[in-house]
JSON list of C-alpha atoms in Angstrom, two decimals:
[
{"chain": "S", "resi": 5, "resn": "MET", "atom": "CA", "xyz": [-17.46, -3.07, -12.60]},
{"chain": "S", "resi": 6, "resn": "LEU", "atom": "CA", "xyz": [-14.42, -2.46, -10.67]},
{"chain": "S", "resi": 7, "resn": "TYR", "atom": "CA", "xyz": [-16.16, -2.86, -7.51]},
{"chain": "S", "resi": 8, "resn": "THR", "atom": "CA", "xyz": [-17.08, -6.29, -8.54]},
{"chain": "S", "resi": 9, "resn": "ALA", "atom": "CA", "xyz": [-13.41, -6.98, -9.66]},
{"chain": "S", "resi": 10, "resn": "LEU", "atom": "CA", "xyz": [-12.31, -5.38, -6.42]},
{"chain": "S", "resi": 11, "resn": "LEU", "atom": "CA", "xyz": [-14.48, -8.03, -4.14]},
{"chain": "S", "resi": 12, "resn": "ILE", "atom": "CA", "xyz": [-13.89, -10.87, -6.14]},
{"chain": "S", "resi": 13, "resn": "ASP", "atom": "CA", "xyz": [-9.78, -10.16, -6.04]},
{"chain": "S", "resi": 14, "resn": "ILE", "atom": "CA", "xyz": [-10.29, -9.84, -2.24]},
{"chain": "S", "resi": 15, "resn": "VAL", "atom": "CA", "xyz": [-11.89, -13.27, -2.05]},
{"chain": "S", "resi": 16, "resn": "ALA", "atom": "CA", "xyz": [-9.36, -14.82, -4.25]},
{"chain": "S", "resi": 17, "resn": "ILE", "atom": "CA", "xyz": [-6.44, -13.37, -2.29]},
{"chain": "S", "resi": 18, "resn": "VAL", "atom": "CA", "xyz": [-7.94, -14.55, 1.19]},
{"chain": "S", "resi": 19, "resn": "ILE", "atom": "CA", "xyz": [-8.27, -17.91, 0.07]},
{"chain": "S", "resi": 20, "resn": "THR", "atom": "CA", "xyz": [-5.11, -18.22, -1.62]},
{"chain": "S", "resi": 21, "resn": "GLY", "atom": "CA", "xyz": [-3.63, -17.28, 1.68]},
{"chain": "S", "resi": 22, "resn": "LYS", "atom": "CA", "xyz": [-5.57, -19.76, 3.73]},
{"chain": "S", "resi": 23, "resn": "LEU", "atom": "CA", "xyz": [-4.97, -22.69, 1.51]},
{"chain": "S", "resi": 24, "resn": "PHE", "atom": "CA", "xyz": [-1.32, -22.19, 1.19]},
{"chain": "S", "resi": 25, "resn": "GLN", "atom": "CA", "xyz": [-0.06, -20.58, 4.02]},
{"chain": "S", "resi": 26, "resn": "ALA", "atom": "CA", "xyz": [1.65, -23.69, 5.70]},
{"chain": "S", "resi": 27, "resn": "SER", "atom": "CA", "xyz": [3.17, -24.60, 2.29]},
{"chain": "S", "resi": 28, "resn": "LYS", "atom": "CA", "xyz": [6.90, -24.12, 1.73]},
{"chain": "S", "resi": 29, "resn": "SER", "atom": "CA", "xyz": [6.21, -22.28, -1.76]},
{"chain": "S", "resi": 30, "resn": "THR", "atom": "CA", "xyz": [3.86, -19.64, 0.12]},
{"chain": "S", "resi": 31, "resn": "ARG", "atom": "CA", "xyz": [5.58, -16.74, -1.43]},
{"chain": "S", "resi": 32, "resn": "VAL", "atom": "CA", "xyz": [5.20, -18.07, -4.99]},
{"chain": "S", "resi": 33, "resn": "PHE", "atom": "CA", "xyz": [1.31, -18.42, -4.76]},
{"chain": "S", "resi": 34, "resn": "GLU", "atom": "CA", "xyz": [1.10, -14.95, -3.25]},
{"chain": "S", "resi": 35, "resn": "VAL", "atom": "CA", "xyz": [2.82, -13.96, -6.48]},
{"chain": "S", "resi": 36, "resn": "ILE", "atom": "CA", "xyz": [0.76, -15.74, -8.88]},
{"chain": "S", "resi": 37, "resn": "SER", "atom": "CA", "xyz": [-2.50, -14.91, -7.02]},
{"chain": "S", "resi": 38, "resn": "GLN", "atom": "CA", "xyz": [-1.49, -11.23, -7.14]},
{"chain": "S", "resi": 39, "resn": "ILE", "atom": "CA", "xyz": [-0.72, -11.29, -11.01]},
{"chain": "S", "resi": 40, "resn": "PHE", "atom": "CA", "xyz": [-4.41, -13.06, -11.56]},
{"chain": "S", "resi": 41, "resn": "ALA", "atom": "CA", "xyz": [-5.98, -10.62, -9.26]},
{"chain": "S", "resi": 42, "resn": "ALA", "atom": "CA", "xyz": [-4.36, -7.78, -10.86]},
{"chain": "S", "resi": 43, "resn": "LEU", "atom": "CA", "xyz": [-5.59, -8.91, -14.59]},
{"chain": "S", "resi": 44, "resn": "ILE", "atom": "CA", "xyz": [-9.07, -9.24, -13.18]},
{"chain": "S", "resi": 45, "resn": "VAL", "atom": "CA", "xyz": [-8.98, -5.75, -12.16]},
{"chain": "S", "resi": 46, "resn": "ILE", "atom": "CA", "xyz": [-7.06, -4.76, -15.74]},
{"chain": "S", "resi": 47, "resn": "MET", "atom": "CA", "xyz": [-9.65, -7.01, -17.68]},
{"chain": "S", "resi": 48, "resn": "MET", "atom": "CA", "xyz": [-12.90, -7.05, -15.82]},
{"chain": "S", "resi": 49, "resn": "GLY", "atom": "CA", "xyz": [-12.46, -3.97, -13.97]},
{"chain": "S", "resi": 50, "resn": "LYS", "atom": "CA", "xyz": [-10.99, -1.75, -16.97]},
{"chain": "S", "resi": 51, "resn": "LEU", "atom": "CA", "xyz": [-8.67, -0.37, -14.71]},
{"chain": "S", "resi": 52, "resn": "GLU", "atom": "CA", "xyz": [-5.65, 0.62, -16.72]},
{"chain": "S", "resi": 53, "resn": "VAL", "atom": "CA", "xyz": [-2.82, 3.57, -16.73]},
{"chain": "S", "resi": 54, "resn": "SER", "atom": "CA", "xyz": [-3.00, 4.43, -20.36]},
{"chain": "S", "resi": 55, "resn": "TYR", "atom": "CA", "xyz": [-1.14, 7.88, -19.93]},
{"chain": "S", "resi": 56, "resn": "ILE", "atom": "CA", "xyz": [0.78, 9.53, -17.21]},
{"chain": "S", "resi": 57, "resn": "ASN", "atom": "CA", "xyz": [-0.17, 12.76, -16.19]},
{"chain": "S", "resi": 58, "resn": "LEU", "atom": "CA", "xyz": [2.92, 15.03, -15.39]},
{"chain": "S", "resi": 59, "resn": "GLY", "atom": "CA", "xyz": [0.78, 18.09, -14.71]},
{"chain": "S", "resi": 60, "resn": "ASN", "atom": "CA", "xyz": [0.10, 21.25, -16.71]},
{"chain": "S", "resi": 61, "resn": "LEU", "atom": "CA", "xyz": [-1.55, 19.52, -19.36]},
{"chain": "S", "resi": 62, "resn": "ASN", "atom": "CA", "xyz": [1.81, 17.19, -19.89]},
{"chain": "S", "resi": 63, "resn": "LEU", "atom": "CA", "xyz": [0.60, 13.56, -20.84]},
{"chain": "S", "resi": 64, "resn": "ILE", "atom": "CA", "xyz": [2.85, 10.67, -21.55]},
{"chain": "S", "resi": 65, "resn": "GLU", "atom": "CA", "xyz": [0.97, 8.20, -23.55]},
{"chain": "S", "resi": 66, "resn": "LEU", "atom": "CA", "xyz": [1.57, 4.51, -23.22]},
{"chain": "S", "resi": 67, "resn": "GLY", "atom": "CA", "xyz": [0.16, 2.86, -26.11]},
{"chain": "S", "resi": 68, "resn": "TYR", "atom": "CA", "xyz": [1.26, -0.77, -26.22]},
{"chain": "S", "resi": 69, "resn": "LEU", "atom": "CA", "xyz": [2.41, -0.74, -23.21]},
{"chain": "S", "resi": 70, "resn": "THR", "atom": "CA", "xyz": [-0.50, 0.28, -21.00]},
{"chain": "S", "resi": 71, "resn": "ILE", "atom": "CA", "xyz": [-1.47, -3.52, -19.83]},
{"chain": "S", "resi": 72, "resn": "PRO", "atom": "CA", "xyz": [1.98, -4.21, -18.86]},
{"chain": "S", "resi": 73, "resn": "PHE", "atom": "CA", "xyz": [2.57, -0.96, -17.00]},
{"chain": "S", "resi": 74, "resn": "THR", "atom": "CA", "xyz": [-0.55, -1.25, -15.23]},
{"chain": "S", "resi": 75, "resn": "LEU", "atom": "CA", "xyz": [0.16, -4.80, -14.30]},
{"chain": "S", "resi": 76, "resn": "LEU", "atom": "CA", "xyz": [3.49, -4.21, -13.01]},
{"chain": "S", "resi": 77, "resn": "LEU", "atom": "CA", "xyz": [2.79, -1.25, -10.94]},
{"chain": "S", "resi": 78, "resn": "LEU", "atom": "CA", "xyz": [-0.19, -3.08, -9.28]},
{"chain": "S", "resi": 79, "resn": "ILE", "atom": "CA", "xyz": [1.94, -6.18, -8.37]},
{"chain": "S", "resi": 80, "resn": "SER", "atom": "CA", "xyz": [4.76, -3.52, -7.13]},
{"chain": "S", "resi": 81, "resn": "LEU", "atom": "CA", "xyz": [2.15, -1.73, -4.72]},
{"chain": "S", "resi": 82, "resn": "SER", "atom": "CA", "xyz": [0.73, -4.86, -3.54]},
{"chain": "S", "resi": 83, "resn": "ASN", "atom": "CA", "xyz": [3.75, -5.96, -1.90]},
{"chain": "S", "resi": 84, "resn": "VAL", "atom": "CA", "xyz": [4.35, -2.66, -0.23]},
{"chain": "S", "resi": 85, "resn": "MET", "atom": "CA", "xyz": [3.21, -3.76, 3.32]},
{"chain": "S", "resi": 86, "resn": "ASN", "atom": "CA", "xyz": [4.31, -7.53, 3.34]},
{"chain": "S", "resi": 87, "resn": "VAL", "atom": "CA", "xyz": [5.53, -8.88, 6.61]},
{"chain": "S", "resi": 88, "resn": "GLU", "atom": "CA", "xyz": [7.32, -11.89, 7.44]},
{"chain": "S", "resi": 89, "resn": "LYS", "atom": "CA", "xyz": [6.10, -12.70, 10.49]},
{"chain": "S", "resi": 90, "resn": "VAL", "atom": "CA", "xyz": [2.96, -11.78, 12.71]},
{"chain": "S", "resi": 91, "resn": "GLN", "atom": "CA", "xyz": [2.78, -8.14, 13.92]},
{"chain": "S", "resi": 92, "resn": "ASN", "atom": "CA", "xyz": [1.23, -6.40, 16.65]},
{"chain": "S", "resi": 93, "resn": "ASN", "atom": "CA", "xyz": [-2.27, -5.26, 15.43]},
{"chain": "S", "resi": 94, "resn": "SER", "atom": "CA", "xyz": [-1.33, -1.58, 16.26]},
{"chain": "S", "resi": 95, "resn": "ILE", "atom": "CA", "xyz": [0.58, -1.76, 12.61]},
{"chain": "S", "resi": 96, "resn": "LEU", "atom": "CA", "xyz": [-2.79, -1.46, 11.09]},
{"chain": "S", "resi": 97, "resn": "LEU", "atom": "CA", "xyz": [-2.32, 2.56, 12.08]},
{"chain": "S", "resi": 98, "resn": "LEU", "atom": "CA", "xyz": [0.01, 3.07, 9.22]},
{"chain": "S", "resi": 99, "resn": "PRO", "atom": "CA", "xyz": [-2.35, 1.72, 6.38]},
{"chain": "S", "resi": 100, "resn": "PHE", "atom": "CA", "xyz": [-5.07, 3.47, 8.29]},
{"chain": "S", "resi": 101, "resn": "VAL", "atom": "CA", "xyz": [-3.46, 6.61, 7.52]},
{"chain": "S", "resi": 102, "resn": "SER", "atom": "CA", "xyz": [-2.71, 5.85, 4.03]},
{"chain": "S", "resi": 103, "resn": "PHE", "atom": "CA", "xyz": [-6.58, 5.34, 3.32]},
{"chain": "S", "resi": 104, "resn": "ILE", "atom": "CA", "xyz": [-7.30, 8.38, 4.64]},
{"chain": "S", "resi": 105, "resn": "CYS", "atom": "CA", "xyz": [-4.94, 10.17, 2.55]},
{"chain": "S", "resi": 106, "resn": "PHE", "atom": "CA", "xyz": [-6.42, 8.32, -0.58]},
{"chain": "S", "resi": 107, "resn": "SER", "atom": "CA", "xyz": [-10.20, 9.30, 0.51]},
{"chain": "S", "resi": 108, "resn": "LEU", "atom": "CA", "xyz": [-9.09, 12.91, 0.94]},
{"chain": "S", "resi": 109, "resn": "SER", "atom": "CA", "xyz": [-7.29, 12.78, -2.50]},
{"chain": "S", "resi": 110, "resn": "ALA", "atom": "CA", "xyz": [-10.18, 11.36, -3.78]},
{"chain": "S", "resi": 111, "resn": "PHE", "atom": "CA", "xyz": [-12.34, 13.70, -2.54]},
{"chain": "S", "resi": 112, "resn": "PHE", "atom": "CA", "xyz": [-10.31, 16.72, -4.23]},
{"chain": "S", "resi": 113, "resn": "THR", "atom": "CA", "xyz": [-10.24, 14.90, -7.34]},
{"chain": "S", "resi": 114, "resn": "GLY", "atom": "CA", "xyz": [-13.61, 13.60, -7.63]},
{"chain": "S", "resi": 115, "resn": "ASP", "atom": "CA", "xyz": [-12.72, 9.75, -7.85]},
{"chain": "S", "resi": 116, "resn": "PRO", "atom": "CA", "xyz": [-15.85, 8.18, -6.28]},
{"chain": "S", "resi": 117, "resn": "PHE", "atom": "CA", "xyz": [-14.36, 4.64, -6.38]},
{"chain": "S", "resi": 118, "resn": "VAL", "atom": "CA", "xyz": [-11.34, 5.67, -4.49]},
{"chain": "S", "resi": 119, "resn": "LEU", "atom": "CA", "xyz": [-13.36, 7.79, -1.83]},
{"chain": "S", "resi": 120, "resn": "ASN", "atom": "CA", "xyz": [-15.75, 4.91, -1.25]},
{"chain": "S", "resi": 121, "resn": "THR", "atom": "CA", "xyz": [-13.26, 1.93, -0.97]},
{"chain": "S", "resi": 122, "resn": "GLY", "atom": "CA", "xyz": [-10.87, 4.21, 1.15]},
{"chain": "S", "resi": 123, "resn": "ILE", "atom": "CA", "xyz": [-13.62, 5.11, 3.87]},
{"chain": "S", "resi": 124, "resn": "CYS", "atom": "CA", "xyz": [-14.89, 1.15, 3.81]},
{"chain": "S", "resi": 125, "resn": "ALA", "atom": "CA", "xyz": [-11.20, 0.15, 4.25]},
{"chain": "S", "resi": 126, "resn": "CYS", "atom": "CA", "xyz": [-10.69, 2.89, 7.04]},
{"chain": "S", "resi": 127, "resn": "LEU", "atom": "CA", "xyz": [-14.03, 1.37, 8.79]},
{"chain": "S", "resi": 128, "resn": "THR", "atom": "CA", "xyz": [-12.70, -2.07, 8.68]},
{"chain": "S", "resi": 129, "resn": "ILE", "atom": "CA", "xyz": [-9.51, -1.55, 10.08]},
{"chain": "S", "resi": 130, "resn": "ILE", "atom": "CA", "xyz": [-11.04, 0.42, 12.96]},
{"chain": "S", "resi": 131, "resn": "MET", "atom": "CA", "xyz": [-13.22, -2.97, 13.27]},
{"chain": "S", "resi": 132, "resn": "ILE", "atom": "CA", "xyz": [-10.09, -5.41, 13.00]},
{"chain": "S", "resi": 133, "resn": "LEU", "atom": "CA", "xyz": [-8.37, -3.08, 15.67]},
{"chain": "S", "resi": 134, "resn": "LEU", "atom": "CA", "xyz": [-11.47, -3.12, 18.09]},
{"chain": "S", "resi": 135, "resn": "LEU", "atom": "CA", "xyz": [-11.58, -7.00, 17.61]},
{"chain": "S", "resi": 136, "resn": "GLY", "atom": "CA", "xyz": [-8.09, -7.49, 18.67]},
{"chain": "S", "resi": 137, "resn": "TYR", "atom": "CA", "xyz": [-8.21, -4.89, 21.59]},
{"chain": "S", "resi": 138, "resn": "PHE", "atom": "CA", "xyz": [-11.46, -6.55, 23.25]},
{"chain": "S", "resi": 139, "resn": "SER", "atom": "CA", "xyz": [-10.23, -10.30, 22.22]},
{"chain": "S", "resi": 140, "resn": "GLY", "atom": "CA", "xyz": [-6.76, -10.06, 22.91]},
{"chain": "S", "resi": 141, "resn": "LYS", "atom": "CA", "xyz": [-5.69, -11.86, 19.57]},
{"chain": "S", "resi": 142, "resn": "VAL", "atom": "CA", "xyz": [-3.18, -10.86, 17.29]},
{"chain": "S", "resi": 143, "resn": "ILE", "atom": "CA", "xyz": [-5.03, -10.53, 13.99]},
{"chain": "S", "resi": 144, "resn": "VAL", "atom": "CA", "xyz": [-2.53, -9.02, 11.49]},
{"chain": "S", "resi": 145, "resn": "GLY", "atom": "CA", "xyz": [-0.48, -11.72, 9.33]},
{"chain": "S", "resi": 146, "resn": "ARG", "atom": "CA", "xyz": [0.63, -12.18, 6.17]},
{"chain": "S", "resi": 147, "resn": "THR", "atom": "CA", "xyz": [-2.67, -12.74, 4.23]},
{"chain": "S", "resi": 148, "resn": "LEU", "atom": "CA", "xyz": [-4.35, -9.49, 5.78]},
{"chain": "S", "resi": 149, "resn": "THR", "atom": "CA", "xyz": [-0.84, -7.36, 4.85]},
{"chain": "S", "resi": 150, "resn": "THR", "atom": "CA", "xyz": [-1.05, -8.81, 1.45]},
{"chain": "S", "resi": 151, "resn": "LEU", "atom": "CA", "xyz": [-4.85, -8.10, 0.95]},
{"chain": "S", "resi": 152, "resn": "ILE", "atom": "CA", "xyz": [-4.23, -4.34, 2.38]},
{"chain": "S", "resi": 153, "resn": "GLY", "atom": "CA", "xyz": [-1.45, -4.09, -0.20]},
{"chain": "S", "resi": 154, "resn": "PHE", "atom": "CA", "xyz": [-3.22, -4.99, -2.97]},
{"chain": "S", "resi": 155, "resn": "VAL", "atom": "CA", "xyz": [-6.45, -2.78, -2.25]},
{"chain": "S", "resi": 156, "resn": "ILE", "atom": "CA", "xyz": [-3.74, 0.11, -1.87]},
{"chain": "S", "resi": 157, "resn": "ALA", "atom": "CA", "xyz": [-2.38, -0.97, -5.44]},
{"chain": "S", "resi": 158, "resn": "VAL", "atom": "CA", "xyz": [-5.74, -0.69, -6.88]},
{"chain": "S", "resi": 159, "resn": "LEU", "atom": "CA", "xyz": [-6.43, 2.72, -5.14]},
{"chain": "S", "resi": 160, "resn": "SER", "atom": "CA", "xyz": [-2.98, 4.33, -6.17]},
{"chain": "S", "resi": 161, "resn": "THR", "atom": "CA", "xyz": [-3.42, 3.10, -10.05]},
{"chain": "S", "resi": 162, "resn": "SER", "atom": "CA", "xyz": [-7.08, 4.64, -10.14]},
{"chain": "S", "resi": 163, "resn": "LEU", "atom": "CA", "xyz": [-5.78, 7.94, -8.64]},
{"chain": "S", "resi": 164, "resn": "ILE", "atom": "CA", "xyz": [-2.34, 8.02, -10.70]},
{"chain": "S", "resi": 165, "resn": "LEU", "atom": "CA", "xyz": [-4.66, 8.92, -13.89]},
{"chain": "S", "resi": 166, "resn": "ALA", "atom": "CA", "xyz": [-5.52, 11.92, -12.31]},
{"chain": "S", "resi": 167, "resn": "SER", "atom": "CA", "xyz": [-2.27, 12.80, -10.71]},
{"chain": "S", "resi": 168, "resn": "MET", "atom": "CA", "xyz": [1.11, 11.17, -10.77]},
{"chain": "S", "resi": 169, "resn": "ALA", "atom": "CA", "xyz": [1.73, 12.61, -7.16]},
{"chain": "S", "resi": 170, "resn": "ALA", "atom": "CA", "xyz": [-0.71, 9.58, -6.26]},
{"chain": "S", "resi": 171, "resn": "ILE", "atom": "CA", "xyz": [2.20, 7.57, -6.05]},
{"chain": "S", "resi": 172, "resn": "TYR", "atom": "CA", "xyz": [3.72, 9.16, -2.98]},
{"chain": "S", "resi": 173, "resn": "ILE", "atom": "CA", "xyz": [0.99, 8.13, -0.85]},
{"chain": "S", "resi": 174, "resn": "PRO", "atom": "CA", "xyz": [1.83, 4.51, -0.58]},
{"chain": "S", "resi": 175, "resn": "ILE", "atom": "CA", "xyz": [5.47, 5.40, -0.28]},
{"chain": "S", "resi": 176, "resn": "PHE", "atom": "CA", "xyz": [5.64, 8.26, 2.17]},
{"chain": "S", "resi": 177, "resn": "THR", "atom": "CA", "xyz": [2.67, 6.91, 4.45]},
{"chain": "S", "resi": 178, "resn": "LEU", "atom": "CA", "xyz": [3.39, 3.12, 4.46]},
{"chain": "S", "resi": 179, "resn": "ALA", "atom": "CA", "xyz": [6.91, 2.11, 2.95]},
{"chain": "S", "resi": 180, "resn": "LEU", "atom": "CA", "xyz": [8.84, 4.91, 4.71]},
{"chain": "S", "resi": 181, "resn": "PRO", "atom": "CA", "xyz": [7.17, 4.33, 7.94]},
{"chain": "S", "resi": 182, "resn": "LEU", "atom": "CA", "xyz": [7.33, 0.71, 7.75]},
{"chain": "S", "resi": 183, "resn": "THR", "atom": "CA", "xyz": [11.16, 0.99, 7.10]},
{"chain": "S", "resi": 184, "resn": "VAL", "atom": "CA", "xyz": [11.23, 3.19, 10.46]},
{"chain": "S", "resi": 185, "resn": "HIS", "atom": "CA", "xyz": [9.13, 0.60, 12.28]},
{"chain": "S", "resi": 186, "resn": "ASN", "atom": "CA", "xyz": [11.51, -2.34, 11.21]},
{"chain": "S", "resi": 187, "resn": "TYR", "atom": "CA", "xyz": [14.60, -0.18, 11.96]},
{"chain": "S", "resi": 188, "resn": "LEU", "atom": "CA", "xyz": [13.24, 0.54, 15.55]},
{"chain": "S", "resi": 189, "resn": "GLN", "atom": "CA", "xyz": [12.20, -3.00, 16.54]},
{"chain": "S", "resi": 190, "resn": "ASP", "atom": "CA", "xyz": [15.84, -3.65, 17.38]},
{"chain": "S", "resi": 191, "resn": "ILE", "atom": "CA", "xyz": [16.44, -0.78, 19.21]},
{"chain": "S", "resi": 192, "resn": "LEU", "atom": "CA", "xyz": [12.70, 0.14, 20.86]},
{"chain": "S", "resi": 193, "resn": "PRO", "atom": "CA", "xyz": [10.32, -2.09, 22.39]},
{"chain": "S", "resi": 194, "resn": "SER", "atom": "CA", "xyz": [7.27, -3.03, 19.76]},
{"chain": "S", "resi": 195, "resn": "LYS", "atom": "CA", "xyz": [4.77, -0.29, 21.37]},
{"chain": "S", "resi": 196, "resn": "GLN", "atom": "CA", "xyz": [7.48, 2.75, 20.80]},
{"chain": "S", "resi": 197, "resn": "SER", "atom": "CA", "xyz": [8.50, 1.53, 17.15]},
{"chain": "S", "resi": 198, "resn": "THR", "atom": "CA", "xyz": [4.96, 1.50, 16.25]},
{"chain": "S", "resi": 199, "resn": "THR", "atom": "CA", "xyz": [4.12, 4.94, 17.79]},
{"chain": "S", "resi": 200, "resn": "VAL", "atom": "CA", "xyz": [7.20, 6.51, 15.89]},
{"chain": "S", "resi": 201, "resn": "SER", "atom": "CA", "xyz": [6.38, 4.94, 12.60]},
{"chain": "S", "resi": 202, "resn": "SER", "atom": "CA", "xyz": [2.64, 5.87, 13.16]},
{"chain": "S", "resi": 203, "resn": "LEU", "atom": "CA", "xyz": [3.87, 9.61, 13.91]},
{"chain": "S", "resi": 204, "resn": "THR", "atom": "CA", "xyz": [6.09, 9.30, 10.91]},
{"chain": "S", "resi": 205, "resn": "ALA", "atom": "CA", "xyz": [3.00, 8.41, 8.54]},
{"chain": "S", "resi": 206, "resn": "MET", "atom": "CA", "xyz": [1.01, 10.97, 9.65]},
{"chain": "S", "resi": 207, "resn": "LEU", "atom": "CA", "xyz": [3.62, 13.53, 9.31]},
{"chain": "S", "resi": 208, "resn": "PHE", "atom": "CA", "xyz": [4.11, 12.98, 5.81]},
{"chain": "S", "resi": 209, "resn": "GLY", "atom": "CA", "xyz": [0.31, 12.47, 5.35]},
{"chain": "S", "resi": 210, "resn": "VAL", "atom": "CA", "xyz": [0.01, 16.10, 6.18]},
{"chain": "S", "resi": 211, "resn": "LEU", "atom": "CA", "xyz": [3.32, 17.08, 4.11]},
{"chain": "S", "resi": 212, "resn": "LEU", "atom": "CA", "xyz": [1.59, 15.13, 1.18]},
{"chain": "S", "resi": 213, "resn": "PHE", "atom": "CA", "xyz": [-1.09, 18.08, 0.72]},
{"chain": "S", "resi": 214, "resn": "ILE", "atom": "CA", "xyz": [1.14, 20.75, 1.63]},
{"chain": "S", "resi": 215, "resn": "ILE", "atom": "CA", "xyz": [4.44, 20.78, -0.21]},
{"chain": "S", "resi": 216, "resn": "PRO", "atom": "CA", "xyz": [4.99, 20.71, -3.60]},
{"chain": "S", "resi": 217, "resn": "SER", "atom": "CA", "xyz": [5.26, 17.76, -5.75]},
{"chain": "S", "resi": 218, "resn": "ASN", "atom": "CA", "xyz": [8.45, 18.79, -7.27]},
{"chain": "S", "resi": 219, "resn": "PHE", "atom": "CA", "xyz": [9.65, 18.66, -3.62]},
{"chain": "S", "resi": 220, "resn": "LEU", "atom": "CA", "xyz": [8.41, 15.22, -2.89]},
{"chain": "S", "resi": 221, "resn": "TRP", "atom": "CA", "xyz": [11.03, 13.54, -5.58]},
{"chain": "S", "resi": 222, "resn": "ILE", "atom": "CA", "xyz": [13.71, 15.21, -3.14]},
{"chain": "S", "resi": 223, "resn": "LEU", "atom": "CA", "xyz": [12.23, 13.48, -0.45]},
{"chain": "S", "resi": 224, "resn": "LEU", "atom": "CA", "xyz": [11.90, 10.20, -2.62]},
{"chain": "S", "resi": 225, "resn": "VAL", "atom": "CA", "xyz": [15.27, 10.25, -3.63]},
{"chain": "S", "resi": 226, "resn": "GLY", "atom": "CA", "xyz": [16.68, 10.84, 0.00]},
{"chain": "S", "resi": 227, "resn": "PHE", "atom": "CA", "xyz": [14.66, 8.16, 1.39]},
{"chain": "S", "resi": 228, "resn": "MET", "atom": "CA", "xyz": [15.92, 5.49, -1.26]},
{"chain": "S", "resi": 229, "resn": "ILE", "atom": "CA", "xyz": [19.32, 6.81, -0.33]},
{"chain": "S", "resi": 230, "resn": "LEU", "atom": "CA", "xyz": [18.80, 6.07, 3.28]},
{"chain": "S", "resi": 231, "resn": "LEU", "atom": "CA", "xyz": [17.37, 2.89, 2.95]},
{"chain": "S", "resi": 232, "resn": "ALA", "atom": "CA", "xyz": [20.20, 1.66, 0.69]},
{"chain": "S", "resi": 233, "resn": "ILE", "atom": "CA", "xyz": [22.48, 2.77, 3.41]},
{"chain": "S", "resi": 234, "resn": "MET", "atom": "CA", "xyz": [20.67, 0.91, 6.19]},
{"chain": "S", "resi": 235, "resn": "GLN", "atom": "CA", "xyz": [21.36, -2.37, 4.16]},
{"chain": "S", "resi": 236, "resn": "ILE", "atom": "CA", "xyz": [25.08, -2.26, 4.73]},
{"chain": "S", "resi": 237, "resn": "PRO", "atom": "CA", "xyz": [25.23, -2.90, 8.23]},
{"chain": "S", "resi": 238, "resn": "ARG", "atom": "CA", "xyz": [24.07, -6.81, 8.71]},
{"chain": "S", "resi": 239, "resn": "LYS", "atom": "CA", "xyz": [22.53, -5.81, 12.41]},
{"chain": "S", "resi": 240, "resn": "TYR", "atom": "CA", "xyz": [19.93, -3.31, 10.33]},
{"chain": "S", "resi": 241, "resn": "ARG", "atom": "CA", "xyz": [19.28, -5.16, 7.41]},
{"chain": "S", "resi": 242, "resn": "PHE", "atom": "CA", "xyz": [15.74, -6.17, 6.95]},
{"chain": "S", "resi": 243, "resn": "ILE", "atom": "CA", "xyz": [15.26, -6.42, 3.17]}
]
């Protein structure tokens, strides 16, 4: 049922994005569609985070907070790749790295849903990149990035049941490289900034499977501090 729920959500997000892309209240309708999509996955797909696995058999039961926490997690991660304007197609290399990391994690943890969905997402991104390359058109827009963000949110939520470390995948392979990309856009040409951000995503994608999760917390705190500092000068403000 989770496959069916995800397919329904994908269609709903695409239709909503196309219907309201010219509206001044596009952002409002996007959030509403994400809430309904998240509820469909929770109710129909039975995707719930009822506990948090901290490792070493340490579990935190959420109880009545299960659905609110799952809903908050899905909506938060759905916006990890939102863009305000059309981007170069090569920016899809960032979620491509993320989906590879999801597939590898699912392979090691034995999650067939995440593994199959991650592989399908990788193949879809390859097809979009090839289509954009041969047609010369820029395909990446807000609807596509919102859709990618929601799929990433569903995969992250599914993997969190096995390990809380799954939350690091969208942060270090997508959110951090996008921050680097947005920062470098005013300094370097578009292709160079995309190359640097893609290399950043691949570097952290490798580190996720090498360094301990405790050290990742230090990297996460450092990233948040750096992000906060970057918002002080107006020149480099992008949030």
